[in-house]
């Protein structure tokens, strides 16, 4: 039979104890497991050790001091007595010792012959062999005048007088021991108090922290379960947990916005891409059913390709809006001249405007440096000009010259890129939602376009930390791309 | 023209290869990055068409490897990623042109032919000639039948690009990218208006038109 290694046995026993403790204590165990409580324990241990060391040192030093004082007193007395002996001989010494020994609270005295017979003094009993050799000894003793006959401790010195007499002088140690005991007791009490208070404090702090963390955990669970509107509780106390909660809430805010955008995009894709897809499918089906020759098939196929190209274009625009709206950090930002962009776009659209009988004026006389993505800003501006030409050209307001002004300028710390036309404009009530995806006002249904131009422009403005402003040009529309000069502000973690 | 198509989507690769063969080119196919590298190192091609996301070795690393081995064959990158920064990354990695998916075959063909021609070296000529139309790249003078035609700077660059690729189809996107340096898709076909302006300047009053519209593809300048 092979004996099981004892260590393994002990281990499983300990594990069993642990699990028992765990199930028995439950919430308490959770409390003991908190960082706050563990930290408290560590501090408590360090503090208790420190207190113990301090008190120990104090006690030891006090004891040493008292001993030193006794030694000095006894030395002085012996010196004095020896002097008396030298001057007046043994008779005088006996006389002096007798008179001193009778004083209350006096030192211990014993004068003996070389054989050990007592001549004078107040010591009745001594430890064995104390008198045999001179020097310092700690010994038990009993005073002659002590009726109860209790043994005490004393520190004594034995001194050899020249003619064989021995002189013993000592002092009681009771005072020293009592002080020592008092200090030790105080030490024990204070350490016990430190431990109790520390544990209670740790318990309290841990419970408080645990309570708040539990609240946070609870909220984050509901958020994870799908309720993105939930927010972590904050107390406004600006402590570290509150700051964490505030920052996490800001993060949740962002996630919620992203999720909302994502949902919107997928809804729109589902809705607005299905329609042209269905149309395309119908056209193909119809061609299969009714076509009477190669030219019919060809026409149907060409129509299909055209429509799929349009779909791809819409899809690209949607993706781009989504990317711009999600504020992708990967969009490269550089310093470029917005006036240059205005001239470029103006030059690109000038022939088109001209063809429609519209005067396209570029008002960007001075360089207007701005930090951003040149490509996206130019595209946004091109969208605005495209729109202006589309609407100002075909829905011209009576009696107004068809003029579009593209303007680049600076206002404070913002760069303004505006496109003003004399078309029908956008009614004030529609301005807010016209930037939504696929929104096309009734009057523009007849124009080609996906309804994504303004959404894209608005998304680009937001990506740069700016906005798209739509105003009345009296008559007409003034669309302004407002961009911060230094580019988008990077989100800073709040302090 | 001999082409290598490195594309892991078998159907797409077959389709492109077939279409290239139909117009008279030779097209090899490789299904992954490693095989593509082996083919490109082994044989001489005029243009490499490389998909960006490939198994075993991705497109950009394949191009980098070829360039470090001193193979300067023009590369056209195909990619489902069509954003500005993706294109910049692709071109920086050593690609010569970038075409986001989905693309039309006519666009791909036009770009591949432009790349192959670039290698043929018309870029160094100082005077481009198509029939009796002449464009002097140094003096910026354009004449047709010895009569000077006054062009705006942008019109000049447009004509220069078209004549550089004389006899080849040039798509609207290629014009927008190369003449205007814009990589987005304007909602209205603004390029058409620019072309018709240019056309009125160089073709008006001449019996033989040189600037042709190729339906469903783009434009071409050519004799006859």
mmCIF file of C-alpha atoms in Angstrom, chain A residues 278-291:
data_model
loop_
_atom_site.group_PDB
_atom_site.id
_atom_site.type_symbol
_atom_site.label_atom_id
_atom_site.label_comp_id
_atom_site.label_asym_id
_atom_site.label_seq_id
_atom_site.Cartn_x
_atom_site.Cartn_y
_atom_site.Cartn_z
ATOM 1 C CA UNK A 278 -36.067 45.234 -57.724
ATOM 2 C CA UNK A 279 -36.375 47.544 -60.705
ATOM 3 C CA UNK A 280 -33.293 46.016 -62.257
ATOM 4 C CA UNK A 281 -34.535 42.525 -61.699
ATOM 5 C CA UNK A 282 -37.904 43.390 -63.210
ATOM 6 C CA UNK A 283 -36.257 44.852 -66.267
ATOM 7 C CA UNK A 284 -34.212 41.698 -66.825
ATOM 8 C CA UNK A 285 -37.254 39.528 -66.337
ATOM 9 C CA UNK A 286 -39.271 41.639 -68.707
ATOM 10 C CA UNK A 287 -36.547 41.415 -71.350
ATOM 11 C CA UNK A 288 -36.538 37.630 -71.054
ATOM 12 C CA UNK A 289 -40.287 37.574 -71.480
ATOM 13 C CA UNK A 290 -40.886 40.123 -74.197
ATOM 14 C CA UNK A 291 -37.654 40.737 -76.108
#
